[in-house]
Short mmCIF file of C-alpha atoms in Angstrom, two decimals:
data_model
loop_
_atom_site.label_atom_id
_atom_site.label_comp_id
_atom_site.label_asym_id
_atom_site.label_seq_id
_atom_site.Cartn_x
_atom_site.Cartn_y
_atom_site.Cartn_z
CA MET Y 1457 0.00 0.00 0.00
CA ALA Y 1458 1.05 3.61 -0.51
CA LYS Y 1459 2.74 5.35 2.36
CA ALA Y 1460 0.25 7.31 4.45
CA GLU Y 1461 1.03 10.97 5.09
CA GLU Y 1462 1.40 11.47 8.83
CA LYS Y 1463 0.20 14.72 10.35
CA VAL Y 1464 2.95 16.46 12.29
CA SER Y 1465 2.17 19.10 14.91
CA PHE Y 1466 3.93 22.45 15.04
CA PHE Y 1467 6.02 21.47 18.06
CA GLN Y 1468 6.96 18.13 16.50
CA ARG Y 1469 8.06 20.00 13.39
CA LEU Y 1470 10.22 22.31 15.51
CA LYS Y 1471 11.74 19.29 17.23
CA GLN Y 1472 12.55 17.71 13.87
CA ILE Y 1473 14.16 20.93 12.66
CA GLY Y 1474 16.23 21.05 15.84
CA MET Y 1475 17.44 17.48 15.33
CA VAL Y 1476 18.37 18.21 11.71
CA PHE Y 1477 20.14 21.38 12.85
CA LYS Y 1478 22.25 19.49 15.42
CA PHE Y 1479 23.04 16.68 12.98
CA THR Y 1480 24.13 19.09 10.24
CA ALA Y 1481 26.25 21.20 12.61
CA LYS Y 1482 28.04 18.04 13.75
CA GLN Y 1483 28.68 16.77 10.22
CA ASP Y 1484 29.42 20.04 8.39
CA LYS Y 1485 32.05 22.49 9.71
CA TRP Y 1486 30.80 25.25 7.38
CA PHE Y 1487 27.18 25.01 8.50
CA THR Y 1488 27.40 27.23 11.61
CA PRO Y 1489 29.32 30.06 9.87
CA LEU Y 1490 26.86 29.99 6.97
CA VAL Y 1491 23.89 30.16 9.36
CA ALA Y 1492 25.53 33.08 11.15
CA ALA Y 1493 25.99 34.87 7.83
CA ALA Y 1494 22.38 34.11 6.86
CA VAL Y 1495 21.22 35.85 10.05
CA VAL Y 1496 23.68 38.73 10.24
CA LEU Y 1497 23.52 39.99 6.65
CA PRO Y 1498 19.71 40.50 6.40
CA LEU Y 1499 19.56 42.03 9.89
CA ALA Y 1500 22.47 44.37 9.09
CA LEU Y 1501 20.73 45.52 5.92
CA THR Y 1502 17.56 46.03 7.95
CA VAL Y 1503 19.38 48.27 10.44
CA VAL Y 1504 20.86 50.29 7.58
CA ALA Y 1505 17.41 50.68 5.98
CA VAL Y 1506 15.89 51.90 9.26
CA LEU Y 1507 18.75 54.35 9.90
CA LEU Y 1508 18.32 55.76 6.40
CA GLY Y 1509 14.70 56.47 7.25
CA TRP Y 1510 13.12 53.94 4.90
CA GLY Y 1511 10.53 53.02 7.50
CA TRP Y 1512 10.01 50.53 10.33
CA ILE Y 1513 8.39 48.06 7.92
CA TRP Y 1514 11.90 46.81 7.14
CA ILE Y 1515 12.27 45.27 10.62
CA PRO Y 1516 9.70 42.45 10.16
CA LEU Y 1517 10.86 42.03 6.56
CA GLY Y 1518 14.45 41.69 7.73
CA ILE Y 1519 13.52 39.12 10.38
CA LEU Y 1520 11.51 37.06 7.90
CA THR Y 1521 14.34 37.26 5.36
CA ALA Y 1522 16.83 36.04 7.98
CA LEU Y 1523 14.59 33.10 8.91
CA LEU Y 1524 14.11 32.19 5.26
CA ALA Y 1525 17.87 32.36 4.65
CA VAL Y 1526 18.53 30.06 7.63
CA LEU Y 1527 16.01 27.51 6.36
CA ILE Y 1528 17.57 27.57 2.89
CA VAL Y 1529 21.05 27.01 4.32
CA LEU Y 1530 19.71 24.25 6.57
CA ASN Y 1531 18.01 22.46 3.68
CA LEU Y 1532 21.03 22.62 1.37
CA ARG Y 1533 23.70 21.74 3.92
CA SER Y 1534 21.65 19.02 5.66
CA ASN Y 1535 21.11 17.23 2.34
CA THR Y 1536 24.85 17.42 1.65
CA ALA Y 1537 25.70 16.14 5.14
CA MET Y 1538 23.26 13.25 4.80
CA MET Y 1539 24.66 12.25 1.41
CA ASN Y 1540 28.20 12.34 2.83
CA MET Y 1541 27.15 10.05 5.66
CA MET Y 1542 25.18 7.63 3.47
CA GLU Y 1543 27.73 7.32 0.66
CA GLY Y 1544 29.30 3.89 0.73
CA GLN Y 1545 27.05 2.59 3.52
CA PRO Y 1546 25.36 -0.79 2.83
CA GLY Y 1547 21.61 -0.40 2.36
CA ALA Y 1548 21.80 3.39 1.96
CA ALA Y 1549 20.09 3.41 -1.44
CA GLY Y 1550 17.03 1.54 -0.18
CA GLN Y 1551 16.75 3.77 2.88
CA LEU Y 1552 16.98 6.89 0.75
CA VAL Y 1553 14.16 5.79 -1.57
CA GLU Y 1554 11.98 4.89 1.43
CA GLN Y 1555 12.27 8.49 2.61
CA MET Y 1556 11.29 9.97 -0.75
CA ARG Y 1557 7.91 11.57 -1.22
CA GLY Y 1558 5.45 9.78 -3.43
CA ASP Y 1559 4.33 6.20 -3.92
CA TRP Y 1560 7.59 4.23 -3.79
CA ARG Y 1561 7.40 0.62 -2.58
CA VAL Y 1562 10.85 -0.60 -1.45
CA LYS Y 1563 11.74 -4.24 -0.82
CA GLN Y 1564 15.20 -4.28 0.69
CA ALA Y 1565 17.82 -6.91 -0.17
CA VAL Y 1566 15.72 -9.16 -2.40
CA SER Y 1567 19.02 -10.69 -3.47
CA ALA Y 1568 22.39 -10.72 -1.71
CA THR Y 1569 25.79 -12.35 -1.39
CA THR Y 1570 27.70 -13.33 1.72
CA GLN Y 1571 30.05 -10.41 0.98
CA PHE Y 1572 27.15 -8.00 1.62
CA ASP Y 1573 26.42 -7.18 -2.00
CA VAL Y 1574 22.69 -6.48 -2.17
CA VAL Y 1575 19.97 -5.74 -4.71
CA HIS Y 1576 16.93 -3.74 -3.63
CA LEU Y 1577 13.60 -3.81 -5.47
CA VAL Y 1578 11.62 -0.59 -5.92
CA ILE Y 1579 8.10 -0.38 -7.34
CA GLY Y 1580 6.63 2.95 -8.37
CA LYS Y 1581 4.80 4.79 -11.12
CA PRO Y 1582 7.88 4.65 -13.41
CA GLY Y 1583 7.79 0.83 -13.17
CA VAL Y 1584 10.16 -1.62 -11.49
CA ILE Y 1585 13.63 -0.50 -10.42
CA LEU Y 1586 16.57 -2.59 -9.22
CA LEU Y 1587 19.18 -0.81 -7.09
CA ALA Y 1588 22.41 -2.73 -6.54
CA GLU Y 1589 25.06 -1.93 -3.92
CA GLY Y 1590 28.43 -3.59 -3.57
CA ASN Y 1591 31.08 -5.07 -5.85
CA PRO Y 1592 30.07 -4.60 -9.52
CA ALA Y 1593 31.58 -7.94 -10.58
CA ARG Y 1594 29.41 -9.80 -8.06
CA LEU Y 1595 26.36 -7.61 -8.62
CA LYS Y 1596 26.01 -8.24 -12.36
CA PRO Y 1597 25.03 -11.93 -11.93
CA LEU Y 1598 22.55 -10.93 -9.20
CA LEU Y 1599 20.99 -8.30 -11.44
CA GLY Y 1600 20.78 -10.74 -14.36
CA GLU Y 1601 19.06 -13.32 -12.17
CA GLN Y 1602 16.59 -10.75 -10.82
CA LYS Y 1603 15.77 -9.53 -14.33
CA ARG Y 1604 14.97 -13.07 -15.45
CA ARG Y 1605 12.74 -13.66 -12.42
CA LEU Y 1606 10.93 -10.33 -12.72
CA SER Y 1607 10.35 -10.60 -16.46
CA LYS Y 1608 7.98 -13.51 -15.79
CA VAL Y 1609 5.53 -11.40 -13.79
CA ILE Y 1610 5.91 -7.68 -14.60
CA GLY Y 1611 4.50 -7.87 -18.13
CA ASP Y 1612 5.00 -4.63 -20.07
CA ALA Y 1613 6.02 -2.56 -17.04
CA PRO Y 1614 9.35 -0.75 -17.54
CA LEU Y 1615 12.34 -2.30 -15.77
CA TYR Y 1616 15.35 -0.18 -14.75
CA ASP Y 1617 18.54 -1.22 -12.99
CA TYR Y 1618 21.31 0.86 -11.43
CA ILE Y 1619 24.55 0.00 -9.65
CA ILE Y 1620 25.11 2.57 -6.91
CA GLY Y 1621 28.65 3.90 -6.73
CA THR Y 1622 31.07 6.59 -7.81
CA GLU Y 1623 32.85 4.81 -10.65
CA GLU Y 1624 32.17 5.29 -14.35
CA GLY Y 1625 28.85 3.81 -15.44
CA GLN Y 1626 27.50 3.78 -11.88
CA LEU Y 1627 24.89 6.02 -10.29
CA SER Y 1628 26.03 8.19 -7.40
CA ILE Y 1629 23.74 8.06 -4.39
CA ARG Y 1630 23.75 11.87 -4.51
CA LYS Y 1631 21.95 11.69 -7.87
CA LEU Y 1632 19.66 8.77 -7.00
CA ARG Y 1633 16.69 10.82 -5.82
CA MET Y 1634 16.70 13.14 -8.83
CA THR Y 1635 17.24 10.25 -11.25
CA LEU Y 1636 14.18 8.38 -9.97
CA MET Y 1637 12.05 11.52 -9.90
CA ARG Y 1638 12.87 12.19 -13.55
CA LEU Y 1639 11.75 8.75 -14.74
CA PRO Y 1640 8.45 8.93 -16.64
CA GLY Y 1641 5.45 7.91 -14.54
CA VAL Y 1642 3.77 5.51 -16.94
CA LEU Y 1643 1.84 3.40 -14.41
CA LYS Y 1644 -1.39 4.23 -12.60
CA GLY Y 1645 -2.04 3.56 -8.93
CA LYS Y 1646 -3.91 0.31 -9.62
CA ASP Y 1647 -1.02 -0.93 -11.77
CA VAL Y 1648 1.46 -0.20 -8.99
CA ASN Y 1649 -0.74 -2.12 -6.53
CA ALA Y 1650 -0.99 -5.09 -8.89
CA LEU Y 1651 2.78 -5.15 -9.38
CA ASP Y 1652 3.34 -4.88 -5.65
CA ARG Y 1653 1.13 -7.91 -4.97
CA ALA Y 1654 2.74 -9.97 -7.74
CA LEU Y 1655 6.30 -9.19 -6.69
CA THR Y 1656 5.54 -9.68 -3.00
CA ALA Y 1657 4.33 -13.18 -3.82
CA LEU Y 1658 7.38 -13.78 -6.02
CA ASN Y 1659 9.76 -12.78 -3.24
CA ALA Y 1660 7.86 -14.55 -0.46
CA ARG Y 1661 10.35 -17.41 -0.51
CA PRO Y 1662 13.68 -16.09 0.86
CA GLN Y 1663 16.77 -16.74 -1.26
CA MET Y 1664 20.05 -17.99 0.17
CA PRO Y 1665 22.90 -15.51 -0.24
CA ARG Y 1666 25.38 -16.37 -2.97
CA GLY Y 1667 29.01 -17.11 -2.20
CA GLN Y 1668 30.92 -19.13 0.33
CA LEU Y 1669 29.59 -18.92 3.87
CA PRO Y 1670 31.92 -17.50 6.53
CA LYS Y 1671 33.51 -20.15 8.80
CA GLU Y 1672 31.39 -19.23 11.81
CA PHE Y 1673 28.22 -20.03 9.82
CA ARG Y 1674 29.36 -23.33 8.37
CA PRO Y 1675 27.94 -26.54 9.85
CA PRO Y 1676 30.46 -28.78 11.67
CA ARG Y 1677 31.91 -31.64 9.66
CA MET Y 1678 30.62 -35.11 10.46
CA PRO Y 1679 33.24 -37.75 11.24
CA ARG Y 1680 34.00 -40.11 8.37
CA GLY Y 1681 31.99 -43.29 8.39
CA GLY Y 1682 29.14 -41.68 10.26
CA GLY Y 1683 28.64 -44.86 12.30
CA ARG Y 1684 27.94 -45.10 15.97
CA GLN Y 1685 30.85 -45.39 18.33
CA ARG Y 1686 30.90 -48.59 20.27
#
């Protein structure tokens, strides 16, 4: 089902802004100086305007301008700080899409290896999207297998696949949101629901990760002969 929009109270919104403010200030050394500049410059211009006799109306305008400038700086720098933190983190692509606005259905790690290479499945109005994170050499077989499985049930729905990374031919996680938003929305809501049901049923049986299991997960070897000791 589509994600329901939760109503957030004014005080909850202020609390969220405060948390984002603290997070960004911790991650970005330039954030606090930029916020200070966003406050000082409009207020300084307001003082100059009042001293020049342009009227007291500039005081509320200056305060509103300062608040707007702070919010703009917060939005830009918090997005940058979040991208810096998420880049290279396993599962970051799936988490980012889950936080996007709109009807995006994310099924995390529908395919994986024991080396933590994962493929996420996204269903939305553009169609079906595979997002792969990890080693490209190990991801290509996983993507090929997923494409073969999905082709049996998605019909004419568009199928996209991306390997998340910073190398040539890969999609940077910084550009992931914009890339998905720019895909043409060819499916209607009922089509998205039908795809969601079909792919949920397809992925109901969990798949074993590919690759050799680490030693701590391997079953103990049975003694040769397997007979009872007398």
